[in-house]
Amino acid sequence: MPSPKWTFASRFRRNAFGWRSSLPIQRLKEAVSEIRSVARTDRAIAAEGAVLLLEKLSPALEQVDSSSGALGSAVNRAIDTLVAVIVAADVTLAVRRRWLDRLFEALQEDQMPYIEHLGEHWGTLCVPELASERADRLLPLVTHVLQAEGFNYFVGTVPCLSALFAVGRFEEVVELAQRDRLKSWWYRRWAVDALVSLGRPGDALSLAEASRGLNAPEHAIARACETILLGCGMKSEAYERYAISANRAGTYLATFRGIAKKYPERPQETILSDLIRSEPGSEGKWFAAAKDAGLFDQAVALSRQSPTDPKTLIRAARDYETTQPQFAMECAVSALQWMEAGYGYEISVTDVIDAYDALVAAALVGRVPMAAVDDCVRSLIRNANSLVGRALYTRMEAARR
């Protein structure tokens, strides 16, 4: 099969990158774009390029610091795209078998690992014609490893489960996962999905719940349980039992939005109250969620109850100084209070002045006398020599001139 000279090939040589992750993430995006561009005219050649990139990824990324998770996420997104390119190619089974052999070898050489997510797509990669064949090839060793004493690992376990699932061999998936002496969720999750496909959601829920334990991924298990109940139309029970733990996101606001979107029949006030109760002492962190829902009084109350990011409060004060001046004033005052109390990340004089200016602007819209604003500000200052105290006195003096 003719192949173009891929630009990414020379960039993804072994140990091509240092410890910083920004450059490899950029190069990975460029490589995926290059392959997708070729796919518009020749899917088979693009698929060959996708296989080549997947082979090169782990050796090239071995020295990169992936502790932030950004690189791992970028690689997983790339894998999702590349798998689709490979599956879409119109090639003979012989060619596809060669691709599968190369990709399985890449999985075995994946030391860090970076491309283990590829195993979850194995059933899709095999296409229906090859899935059973590949599963049967892996099955004896997978069965032996799962039943053996001690801690054992075989890179082919997830690919085997994926291939069995892809061709509807659900009973075998369940039996195989139950052989796992260590009861790993990453194997059991295939059995949970298989039980659902067999029309046994109750058994699937029981198996998922039984998978909880030390080092078990609570978030993933809760999401699987929630999905089962939602699929059975048991929306109320799904919300009560799993919504919060299943939909935890990178930020408090994203968590709230995710749950509100999934359960639109629930009042947003109720969802927010449930979230607040789930984390006592973190009330201020839900400020942005309350603001996003238009619950301004609740947002203000939260910002007073526990530490709230001053910069978030300042942004809210600026955003609402003309449409909700009273709310904006409360946000600015809370920002000054928390900065004076020592909260906030890398707080500077500029932040203090921004909060004061937002307070003044909102007061003007709300027709609040400046004397009252200055009295309020002075009452906030505990120490005239603090960063907040010096910045405010300087700004107030300048405003009087």
mmCIF file of C-alpha atoms in Angstrom:
data_model
loop_
_atom_site.group_PDB
_atom_site.id
_atom_site.type_symbol
_atom_site.label_atom_id
_atom_site.label_comp_id
_atom_site.label_asym_id
_atom_site.label_seq_id
_atom_site.Cartn_x
_atom_site.Cartn_y
_atom_site.Cartn_z
ATOM 1 C CA MET A 1 0.000 0.000 0.000
ATOM 2 C CA PRO A 2 1.547 3.342 -1.028
ATOM 3 C CA SER A 3 2.033 5.753 1.819
ATOM 4 C CA PRO A 4 2.799 9.458 1.895
ATOM 5 C CA LYS A 5 5.756 10.896 3.727
ATOM 6 C CA TRP A 6 4.106 11.702 6.997
ATOM 7 C CA THR A 7 5.310 14.904 8.653
ATOM 8 C CA PHE A 8 4.593 13.470 12.102
ATOM 9 C CA ALA A 9 6.800 10.396 11.556
ATOM 10 C CA SER A 10 10.080 12.208 12.199
ATOM 11 C CA ARG A 11 8.611 14.193 15.080
ATOM 12 C CA PHE A 12 7.449 11.117 17.001
ATOM 13 C CA ARG A 13 10.736 9.245 17.221
ATOM 14 C CA ARG A 14 11.745 7.516 20.467
ATOM 15 C CA ASN A 15 12.352 9.962 23.352
ATOM 16 C CA ALA A 16 11.675 12.861 20.984
ATOM 17 C CA PHE A 17 10.274 15.073 23.740
ATOM 18 C CA GLY A 18 11.562 16.385 27.048
ATOM 19 C CA TRP A 19 9.564 16.562 30.247
ATOM 20 C CA ARG A 20 7.285 19.461 29.265
ATOM 21 C CA SER A 21 3.911 18.364 27.894
ATOM 22 C CA SER A 22 2.900 21.445 25.877
ATOM 23 C CA LEU A 23 4.970 20.646 22.770
ATOM 24 C CA PRO A 24 3.963 16.960 22.477
ATOM 25 C CA ILE A 25 0.295 17.920 22.886
ATOM 26 C CA GLN A 26 0.676 20.429 20.062
ATOM 27 C CA ARG A 27 2.511 17.911 17.873
ATOM 28 C CA LEU A 28 -0.154 15.291 18.575
ATOM 29 C CA LYS A 29 -2.917 17.639 17.469
ATOM 30 C CA GLU A 30 -0.968 18.419 14.303
ATOM 31 C CA ALA A 31 -0.437 14.716 13.580
ATOM 32 C CA VAL A 32 -4.134 13.901 13.998
ATOM 33 C CA SER A 33 -5.051 16.825 11.748
ATOM 34 C CA GLU A 34 -2.594 15.583 9.124
ATOM 35 C CA ILE A 35 -4.167 12.106 9.164
ATOM 36 C CA ARG A 36 -7.721 13.449 9.033
ATOM 37 C CA SER A 37 -6.774 15.639 6.085
ATOM 38 C CA VAL A 38 -5.531 12.604 4.136
ATOM 39 C CA ALA A 39 -8.690 10.673 5.126
ATOM 40 C CA ARG A 40 -10.782 13.069 3.052
ATOM 41 C CA THR A 41 -9.251 11.662 -0.125
ATOM 42 C CA ASP A 42 -7.899 8.215 0.818
ATOM 43 C CA ARG A 43 -9.194 6.442 3.919
ATOM 44 C CA ALA A 44 -6.905 3.444 3.585
ATOM 45 C CA ILE A 45 -3.730 5.529 3.536
ATOM 46 C CA ALA A 46 -5.054 7.637 6.425
ATOM 47 C CA ALA A 47 -5.701 4.462 8.426
ATOM 48 C CA GLU A 48 -2.145 3.295 7.748
ATOM 49 C CA GLY A 49 -0.948 6.639 9.094
ATOM 50 C CA ALA A 50 -3.167 6.243 12.160
ATOM 51 C CA VAL A 51 -1.636 2.838 12.923
ATOM 52 C CA LEU A 52 1.849 4.267 12.466
ATOM 53 C CA LEU A 53 1.151 7.154 14.850
ATOM 54 C CA LEU A 54 -0.256 4.821 17.498
ATOM 55 C CA GLU A 55 2.890 2.694 17.227
ATOM 56 C CA LYS A 56 5.095 5.734 17.727
ATOM 57 C CA LEU A 57 3.217 7.440 20.561
ATOM 58 C CA SER A 58 4.487 5.661 23.677
ATOM 59 C CA PRO A 59 8.191 5.530 22.712
ATOM 60 C CA ALA A 60 8.101 9.227 21.805
ATOM 61 C CA LEU A 61 6.347 10.278 25.038
ATOM 62 C CA GLU A 62 8.280 8.169 27.556
ATOM 63 C CA GLN A 63 10.129 11.114 29.124
ATOM 64 C CA VAL A 64 7.198 13.557 29.245
ATOM 65 C CA ASP A 65 5.763 14.569 32.615
ATOM 66 C CA SER A 66 2.093 13.603 32.429
ATOM 67 C CA SER A 67 1.211 14.271 36.074
ATOM 68 C CA SER A 68 -1.196 17.112 35.215
ATOM 69 C CA GLY A 69 -3.353 14.755 33.164
ATOM 70 C CA ALA A 70 -3.366 17.082 30.150
ATOM 71 C CA LEU A 71 -1.197 14.813 28.014
ATOM 72 C CA GLY A 72 -3.149 11.695 28.928
ATOM 73 C CA SER A 73 -6.416 13.400 27.993
ATOM 74 C CA ALA A 74 -4.945 14.587 24.691
ATOM 75 C CA VAL A 75 -3.730 11.072 23.868
ATOM 76 C CA ASN A 76 -7.115 9.536 24.695
ATOM 77 C CA ARG A 77 -8.899 12.044 22.462
ATOM 78 C CA ALA A 78 -6.439 11.284 19.690
ATOM 79 C CA ILE A 79 -7.028 7.546 20.105
ATOM 80 C CA ASP A 80 -10.798 8.036 19.781
ATOM 81 C CA THR A 81 -10.257 9.906 16.507
ATOM 82 C CA LEU A 82 -7.648 7.522 15.119
ATOM 83 C CA VAL A 83 -9.769 4.447 15.849
ATOM 84 C CA ALA A 84 -12.594 5.945 13.809
ATOM 85 C CA VAL A 85 -10.172 6.545 10.926
ATOM 86 C CA ILE A 86 -8.908 2.951 11.027
ATOM 87 C CA VAL A 87 -12.392 1.436 11.194
ATOM 88 C CA ALA A 88 -13.638 3.574 8.276
ATOM 89 C CA ALA A 89 -10.940 2.292 5.904
ATOM 90 C CA ASP A 90 -12.150 -0.050 3.141
ATOM 91 C CA VAL A 91 -9.397 -2.681 3.172
ATOM 92 C CA THR A 92 -9.112 -6.451 3.018
ATOM 93 C CA LEU A 93 -9.240 -8.576 6.147
ATOM 94 C CA ALA A 94 -5.611 -9.480 5.572
ATOM 95 C CA VAL A 95 -4.588 -5.830 5.807
ATOM 96 C CA ARG A 96 -6.750 -5.327 8.878
ATOM 97 C CA ARG A 97 -5.189 -8.367 10.532
ATOM 98 C CA ARG A 98 -1.732 -6.882 9.978
ATOM 99 C CA TRP A 99 -2.891 -3.618 11.517
ATOM 100 C CA LEU A 100 -4.276 -5.449 14.544
ATOM 101 C CA ASP A 101 -1.003 -7.346 15.000
ATOM 102 C CA ARG A 102 0.963 -4.092 14.901
ATOM 103 C CA LEU A 103 -1.400 -2.353 17.304
ATOM 104 C CA PHE A 104 -1.363 -5.240 19.778
ATOM 105 C CA GLU A 105 2.409 -5.211 19.732
ATOM 106 C CA ALA A 106 2.282 -1.453 20.436
ATOM 107 C CA LEU A 107 0.017 -2.157 23.416
ATOM 108 C CA GLN A 108 2.495 -4.724 24.721
ATOM 109 C CA GLU A 109 5.350 -2.216 24.386
ATOM 110 C CA ASP A 110 3.329 0.563 26.069
ATOM 111 C CA GLN A 111 5.513 0.909 29.172
ATOM 112 C CA MET A 112 4.220 4.137 30.761
ATOM 113 C CA PRO A 113 1.387 3.414 29.662
ATOM 114 C CA TYR A 114 -0.032 5.981 27.260
ATOM 115 C CA ILE A 115 -2.158 4.057 24.770
ATOM 116 C CA GLU A 116 -3.916 1.560 27.060
ATOM 117 C CA HIS A 117 -7.199 3.323 26.161
ATOM 118 C CA LEU A 118 -6.786 1.643 22.766
ATOM 119 C CA GLY A 119 -7.675 -1.691 24.368
ATOM 120 C CA GLU A 120 -11.192 -0.473 25.133
ATOM 121 C CA HIS A 121 -11.727 0.069 21.398
ATOM 122 C CA TRP A 122 -10.402 -3.367 20.428
ATOM 123 C CA GLY A 123 -13.786 -4.819 19.553
ATOM 124 C CA THR A 124 -14.477 -1.869 17.272
ATOM 125 C CA LEU A 125 -11.044 -2.099 15.657
ATOM 126 C CA CYS A 126 -11.503 -5.793 14.934
ATOM 127 C CA VAL A 127 -14.744 -5.172 12.987
ATOM 128 C CA PRO A 128 -17.395 -7.913 13.260
ATOM 129 C CA GLU A 129 -15.568 -10.271 10.917
ATOM 130 C CA LEU A 130 -12.456 -10.489 13.108
ATOM 131 C CA ALA A 131 -13.689 -9.850 16.661
ATOM 132 C CA SER A 132 -14.441 -13.477 17.576
ATOM 133 C CA GLU A 133 -11.212 -14.653 15.986
ATOM 134 C CA ARG A 134 -9.156 -12.167 18.026
ATOM 135 C CA ALA A 135 -11.093 -12.875 21.231
ATOM 136 C CA ASP A 136 -10.534 -16.633 20.903
ATOM 137 C CA ARG A 137 -6.827 -16.029 20.375
ATOM 138 C CA LEU A 138 -6.571 -14.122 23.660
ATOM 139 C CA LEU A 139 -9.080 -16.089 25.731
ATOM 140 C CA PRO A 140 -6.902 -18.936 27.098
ATOM 141 C CA LEU A 141 -4.157 -16.655 28.421
ATOM 142 C CA VAL A 142 -6.666 -14.113 29.786
ATOM 143 C CA THR A 143 -8.493 -16.887 31.672
ATOM 144 C CA HIS A 144 -5.246 -18.206 33.124
ATOM 145 C CA VAL A 145 -4.046 -14.767 34.259
ATOM 146 C CA LEU A 146 -7.344 -13.827 35.909
ATOM 147 C CA GLN A 147 -7.443 -17.035 37.963
ATOM 148 C CA ALA A 148 -3.765 -17.196 38.907
ATOM 149 C CA GLU A 149 -2.610 -16.534 42.474
ATOM 150 C CA GLY A 150 -1.022 -13.191 43.316
ATOM 151 C CA PHE A 151 -1.151 -10.030 41.281
ATOM 152 C CA ASN A 152 -1.036 -10.743 37.576
ATOM 153 C CA TYR A 153 -1.583 -8.510 34.597
ATOM 154 C CA PHE A 154 -1.979 -9.201 30.909
ATOM 155 C CA VAL A 155 -2.359 -6.331 28.464
ATOM 156 C CA GLY A 156 -4.761 -8.425 26.390
ATOM 157 C CA THR A 157 -7.476 -8.732 29.041
ATOM 158 C CA VAL A 158 -9.419 -5.583 28.169
ATOM 159 C CA PRO A 159 -9.013 -6.140 24.397
ATOM 160 C CA CYS A 160 -10.377 -9.667 24.851
ATOM 161 C CA LEU A 161 -13.404 -8.428 26.819
ATOM 162 C CA SER A 162 -13.974 -5.671 24.281
ATOM 163 C CA ALA A 163 -13.881 -8.104 21.367
ATOM 164 C CA LEU A 164 -16.257 -10.552 23.092
ATOM 165 C CA PHE A 165 -18.655 -7.731 23.871
ATOM 166 C CA ALA A 166 -18.518 -6.389 20.302
ATOM 167 C CA VAL A 167 -19.814 -9.674 18.858
ATOM 168 C CA GLY A 168 -22.490 -10.163 21.502
ATOM 169 C CA ARG A 169 -20.828 -12.978 23.462
ATOM 170 C CA PHE A 170 -22.211 -11.437 26.632
ATOM 171 C CA GLU A 171 -22.431 -14.587 28.777
ATOM 172 C CA GLU A 172 -18.737 -15.224 28.165
ATOM 173 C CA VAL A 173 -17.926 -11.641 29.138
ATOM 174 C CA VAL A 174 -19.763 -12.087 32.444
ATOM 175 C CA GLU A 175 -18.126 -15.450 33.131
ATOM 176 C CA LEU A 176 -14.669 -14.139 32.293
ATOM 177 C CA ALA A 177 -14.969 -11.037 34.489
ATOM 178 C CA GLN A 178 -16.230 -13.132 37.388
ATOM 179 C CA ARG A 179 -13.105 -15.288 37.165
ATOM 180 C CA ASP A 180 -11.027 -12.263 38.168
ATOM 181 C CA ARG A 181 -9.817 -13.044 41.658
ATOM 182 C CA LEU A 182 -9.002 -9.371 42.350
ATOM 183 C CA LYS A 183 -12.446 -8.132 41.256
ATOM 184 C CA SER A 184 -11.050 -5.243 39.209
ATOM 185 C CA TRP A 185 -13.681 -2.721 38.162
ATOM 186 C CA TRP A 186 -11.941 -2.178 34.832
ATOM 187 C CA TYR A 187 -12.784 -5.773 33.952
ATOM 188 C CA ARG A 188 -16.120 -5.945 35.731
ATOM 189 C CA ARG A 189 -17.448 -2.896 33.913
ATOM 190 C CA TRP A 190 -17.629 -5.042 30.764
ATOM 191 C CA ALA A 191 -19.674 -7.610 32.654
ATOM 192 C CA VAL A 192 -21.986 -4.867 33.934
ATOM 193 C CA ASP A 193 -22.622 -3.681 30.368
ATOM 194 C CA ALA A 194 -23.049 -7.283 29.215
ATOM 195 C CA LEU A 195 -25.686 -7.957 31.888
ATOM 196 C CA VAL A 196 -27.598 -4.879 30.777
ATOM 197 C CA SER A 197 -27.439 -6.124 27.183
ATOM 198 C CA LEU A 198 -28.769 -9.497 28.383
ATOM 199 C CA GLY A 199 -31.785 -7.727 29.898
ATOM 200 C CA ARG A 200 -30.628 -8.172 33.501
ATOM 201 C CA PRO A 201 -30.217 -4.593 34.805
ATOM 202 C CA GLY A 202 -30.805 -5.669 38.408
ATOM 203 C CA ASP A 203 -27.892 -8.080 38.286
ATOM 204 C CA ALA A 204 -25.793 -5.427 36.557
ATOM 205 C CA LEU A 205 -26.515 -2.944 39.341
ATOM 206 C CA SER A 206 -25.685 -5.517 42.023
ATOM 207 C CA LEU A 207 -22.390 -6.383 40.341
ATOM 208 C CA ALA A 208 -21.425 -2.730 40.035
ATOM 209 C CA GLU A 209 -22.233 -2.066 43.701
ATOM 210 C CA ALA A 210 -20.265 -5.145 44.732
ATOM 211 C CA SER A 211 -17.234 -3.714 42.954
ATOM 212 C CA ARG A 212 -16.802 -0.925 45.488
ATOM 213 C CA GLY A 213 -13.795 -1.145 47.744
ATOM 214 C CA LEU A 214 -10.270 0.031 48.405
ATOM 215 C CA ASN A 215 -8.831 1.834 45.357
ATOM 216 C CA ALA A 216 -12.045 1.275 43.397
ATOM 217 C CA PRO A 217 -13.002 4.218 41.138
ATOM 218 C CA GLU A 218 -16.104 5.446 42.962
ATOM 219 C CA HIS A 219 -16.924 7.995 40.271
ATOM 220 C CA ALA A 220 -16.887 5.415 37.454
ATOM 221 C CA ILE A 221 -18.944 2.907 39.440
ATOM 222 C CA ALA A 222 -21.513 5.537 40.393
ATOM 223 C CA ARG A 223 -21.811 6.656 36.773
ATOM 224 C CA ALA A 224 -22.395 3.072 35.632
ATOM 225 C CA CYS A 225 -25.086 2.589 38.290
ATOM 226 C CA GLU A 226 -26.732 5.883 37.367
ATOM 227 C CA THR A 227 -26.760 4.887 33.683
ATOM 228 C CA ILE A 228 -28.445 1.574 34.521
ATOM 229 C CA LEU A 229 -31.218 3.232 36.529
ATOM 230 C CA LEU A 230 -31.746 5.946 33.924
ATOM 231 C CA GLY A 231 -32.012 3.253 31.256
ATOM 232 C CA CYS A 232 -34.747 1.605 33.331
ATOM 233 C CA GLY A 233 -36.657 4.879 33.606
ATOM 234 C CA MET A 234 -35.898 5.152 37.350
ATOM 235 C CA LYS A 235 -34.840 8.772 37.167
ATOM 236 C CA SER A 236 -35.752 9.756 40.717
ATOM 237 C CA GLU A 237 -33.800 6.860 42.252
ATOM 238 C CA ALA A 238 -30.866 7.558 39.937
ATOM 239 C CA TYR A 239 -30.746 11.140 41.156
ATOM 240 C CA GLU A 240 -31.094 10.331 44.840
ATOM 241 C CA ARG A 241 -28.506 7.553 44.864
ATOM 242 C CA TYR A 242 -25.912 8.502 42.271
ATOM 243 C CA ALA A 243 -26.299 11.929 40.658
ATOM 244 C CA ILE A 244 -23.776 13.779 42.788
ATOM 245 C CA SER A 245 -21.037 11.148 42.890
ATOM 246 C CA ALA A 246 -21.519 10.218 39.214
ATOM 247 C CA ASN A 247 -21.309 13.733 37.840
ATOM 248 C CA ARG A 248 -18.373 15.244 39.696
ATOM 249 C CA ALA A 249 -16.489 17.410 37.213
ATOM 250 C CA GLY A 250 -13.338 19.521 37.194
ATOM 251 C CA THR A 251 -15.067 22.523 38.760
ATOM 252 C CA TYR A 252 -18.005 23.058 41.079
ATOM 253 C CA LEU A 253 -19.825 24.988 38.367
ATOM 254 C CA ALA A 254 -19.311 22.179 35.835
ATOM 255 C CA THR A 255 -20.667 19.660 38.357
ATOM 256 C CA PHE A 256 -23.799 21.719 38.898
ATOM 257 C CA ARG A 257 -24.340 22.263 35.174
ATOM 258 C CA GLY A 258 -23.871 18.566 34.418
ATOM 259 C CA ILE A 259 -26.485 17.476 36.938
ATOM 260 C CA ALA A 260 -28.920 20.261 35.991
ATOM 261 C CA LYS A 261 -28.681 19.253 32.326
ATOM 262 C CA LYS A 262 -29.187 15.557 33.060
ATOM 263 C CA TYR A 263 -32.126 16.162 35.426
ATOM 264 C CA PRO A 264 -33.995 19.152 33.946
ATOM 265 C CA GLU A 265 -37.168 18.244 35.834
ATOM 266 C CA ARG A 266 -35.422 19.025 39.145
ATOM 267 C CA PRO A 267 -35.549 22.655 40.330
ATOM 268 C CA GLN A 268 -32.078 24.162 40.175
ATOM 269 C CA GLU A 269 -32.481 25.410 43.737
ATOM 270 C CA THR A 270 -32.954 21.805 44.885
ATOM 271 C CA ILE A 271 -29.938 20.536 42.969
ATOM 272 C CA LEU A 272 -27.764 23.307 44.364
ATOM 273 C CA SER A 273 -28.964 22.710 47.919
ATOM 274 C CA ASP A 274 -28.212 19.002 47.610
ATOM 275 C CA LEU A 275 -24.718 19.756 46.304
ATOM 276 C CA ILE A 276 -24.023 22.190 49.127
ATOM 277 C CA ARG A 277 -25.119 19.626 51.724
ATOM 278 C CA SER A 278 -22.812 17.047 50.145
ATOM 279 C CA GLU A 279 -19.728 19.107 51.095
ATOM 280 C CA PRO A 280 -20.127 20.870 54.438
ATOM 281 C CA GLY A 281 -17.664 23.722 54.857
ATOM 282 C CA SER A 282 -17.304 24.369 51.125
ATOM 283 C CA GLU A 283 -20.369 26.540 50.672
ATOM 284 C CA GLY A 284 -18.466 29.415 49.053
ATOM 285 C CA LYS A 285 -17.191 27.169 46.286
ATOM 286 C CA TRP A 286 -20.753 26.826 44.982
ATOM 287 C CA PHE A 287 -21.051 30.604 44.509
ATOM 288 C CA ALA A 288 -20.491 30.442 40.732
ATOM 289 C CA ALA A 289 -23.122 27.713 40.389
ATOM 290 C CA ALA A 290 -25.711 29.784 42.258
ATOM 291 C CA LYS A 291 -24.859 32.825 40.141
ATOM 292 C CA ASP A 292 -25.090 30.794 36.947
ATOM 293 C CA ALA A 293 -28.593 29.653 37.927
ATOM 294 C CA GLY A 294 -29.665 33.228 38.619
ATOM 295 C CA LEU A 295 -30.018 32.499 42.340
ATOM 296 C CA PHE A 296 -28.430 35.797 43.348
ATOM 297 C CA ASP A 297 -29.600 35.905 46.977
ATOM 298 C CA GLN A 298 -28.330 32.367 47.549
ATOM 299 C CA ALA A 299 -25.046 33.215 45.821
ATOM 300 C CA VAL A 300 -24.509 36.156 48.169
ATOM 301 C CA ALA A 301 -25.331 34.024 51.207
ATOM 302 C CA LEU A 302 -22.827 31.377 50.075
ATOM 303 C CA SER A 303 -20.088 33.955 49.538
ATOM 304 C CA ARG A 304 -20.515 35.074 53.133
ATOM 305 C CA GLN A 305 -20.702 31.594 54.626
ATOM 306 C CA SER A 306 -17.259 30.238 53.739
ATOM 307 C CA PRO A 307 -14.172 31.332 51.778
ATOM 308 C CA THR A 308 -14.955 32.214 48.161
ATOM 309 C CA ASP A 309 -12.389 32.957 45.469
ATOM 310 C CA PRO A 310 -12.014 36.777 45.471
ATOM 311 C CA LYS A 311 -11.259 36.909 41.745
ATOM 312 C CA THR A 312 -14.481 35.037 40.988
ATOM 313 C CA LEU A 313 -16.365 37.533 43.127
ATOM 314 C CA ILE A 314 -14.699 40.483 41.400
ATOM 315 C CA ARG A 315 -15.632 39.145 37.963
ATOM 316 C CA ALA A 316 -19.219 38.715 39.092
ATOM 317 C CA ALA A 317 -19.277 42.277 40.469
ATOM 318 C CA ARG A 318 -18.053 43.674 37.141
ATOM 319 C CA ASP A 319 -20.408 41.520 35.072
ATOM 320 C CA TYR A 320 -23.509 42.521 37.014
ATOM 321 C CA GLU A 321 -22.761 46.093 38.051
ATOM 322 C CA THR A 322 -25.362 47.510 35.629
ATOM 323 C CA THR A 323 -28.011 44.735 35.578
ATOM 324 C CA GLN A 324 -27.909 43.638 39.232
ATOM 325 C CA PRO A 325 -26.189 46.496 41.105
ATOM 326 C CA GLN A 326 -27.135 45.284 44.597
ATOM 327 C CA PHE A 327 -25.774 41.816 43.848
ATOM 328 C CA ALA A 328 -22.629 43.321 42.321
ATOM 329 C CA MET A 329 -22.047 45.429 45.452
ATOM 330 C CA GLU A 330 -22.427 42.382 47.679
ATOM 331 C CA CYS A 331 -19.918 40.471 45.518
ATOM 332 C CA ALA A 332 -17.370 43.305 45.651
ATOM 333 C CA VAL A 333 -17.722 43.638 49.424
ATOM 334 C CA SER A 334 -17.307 39.861 49.891
ATOM 335 C CA ALA A 335 -14.215 39.929 47.672
ATOM 336 C CA LEU A 336 -12.658 42.651 49.828
ATOM 337 C CA GLN A 337 -13.572 40.776 53.017
ATOM 338 C CA TRP A 338 -11.944 37.531 51.902
ATOM 339 C CA MET A 339 -8.846 39.291 50.591
ATOM 340 C CA GLU A 340 -8.504 41.134 53.889
ATOM 341 C CA ALA A 341 -8.873 37.782 55.671
ATOM 342 C CA GLY A 342 -5.962 36.417 53.647
ATOM 343 C CA TYR A 343 -7.815 34.226 51.142
ATOM 344 C CA GLY A 344 -7.202 34.095 47.409
ATOM 345 C CA TYR A 345 -4.429 32.945 45.075
ATOM 346 C CA GLU A 346 -1.727 35.471 44.140
ATOM 347 C CA ILE A 347 -3.777 38.458 45.258
ATOM 348 C CA SER A 348 -2.284 41.800 44.220
ATOM 349 C CA VAL A 349 -3.022 45.489 44.666
ATOM 350 C CA THR A 350 -4.714 45.409 41.263
ATOM 351 C CA ASP A 351 -7.259 42.890 42.543
ATOM 352 C CA VAL A 352 -8.077 45.057 45.540
ATOM 353 C CA ILE A 353 -8.524 48.149 43.377
ATOM 354 C CA ASP A 354 -10.640 46.207 40.870
ATOM 355 C CA ALA A 355 -12.966 45.119 43.672
ATOM 356 C CA TYR A 356 -13.254 48.675 45.003
ATOM 357 C CA ASP A 357 -13.895 50.128 41.540
ATOM 358 C CA ALA A 358 -16.581 47.526 40.865
ATOM 359 C CA LEU A 359 -18.198 48.399 44.186
ATOM 360 C CA VAL A 360 -18.209 52.100 43.334
ATOM 361 C CA ALA A 361 -19.589 51.497 39.828
ATOM 362 C CA ALA A 362 -22.420 49.331 41.132
ATOM 363 C CA ALA A 363 -23.175 51.866 43.870
ATOM 364 C CA LEU A 364 -23.528 54.617 41.278
ATOM 365 C CA VAL A 365 -26.010 52.522 39.294
ATOM 366 C CA GLY A 366 -27.876 51.648 42.458
ATOM 367 C CA ARG A 367 -27.780 55.296 43.626
ATOM 368 C CA VAL A 368 -26.013 54.437 46.857
ATOM 369 C CA PRO A 369 -24.242 57.476 48.400
ATOM 370 C CA MET A 370 -20.449 57.386 48.194
ATOM 371 C CA ALA A 371 -20.222 58.210 51.879
ATOM 372 C CA ALA A 372 -22.021 54.951 52.665
ATOM 373 C CA VAL A 373 -19.664 53.065 50.338
ATOM 374 C CA ASP A 374 -16.582 54.545 52.022
ATOM 375 C CA ASP A 375 -17.960 53.754 55.475
ATOM 376 C CA CYS A 376 -18.539 50.155 54.397
ATOM 377 C CA VAL A 377 -15.021 49.874 53.013
ATOM 378 C CA ARG A 378 -13.415 51.315 56.127
ATOM 379 C CA SER A 379 -15.299 48.842 58.298
ATOM 380 C CA LEU A 380 -13.729 45.987 56.309
ATOM 381 C CA ILE A 381 -10.146 47.033 56.973
ATOM 382 C CA ARG A 382 -8.755 45.224 59.992
ATOM 383 C CA ASN A 383 -5.178 46.343 59.495
ATOM 384 C CA ALA A 384 -4.311 49.649 57.822
ATOM 385 C CA ASN A 385 -0.852 48.275 56.959
ATOM 386 C CA SER A 386 -2.112 45.184 55.191
ATOM 387 C CA LEU A 387 -2.105 44.883 51.398
ATOM 388 C CA VAL A 388 -5.849 45.512 51.294
ATOM 389 C CA GLY A 389 -5.680 48.342 53.797
ATOM 390 C CA ARG A 390 -2.906 50.237 51.999
ATOM 391 C CA ALA A 391 -4.458 49.729 48.568
ATOM 392 C CA LEU A 392 -7.907 50.887 49.675
ATOM 393 C CA TYR A 393 -6.725 53.981 51.525
ATOM 394 C CA THR A 394 -4.615 54.986 48.519
ATOM 395 C CA ARG A 395 -7.526 54.412 46.113
ATOM 396 C CA MET A 396 -10.051 56.231 48.287
ATOM 397 C CA GLU A 397 -7.726 59.225 48.678
ATOM 398 C CA ALA A 398 -7.220 59.365 44.918
ATOM 399 C CA ALA A 399 -10.998 59.239 44.364
ATOM 400 C CA ARG A 400 -11.549 62.268 46.614
ATOM 401 C CA ARG A 401 -9.187 64.494 44.679
#
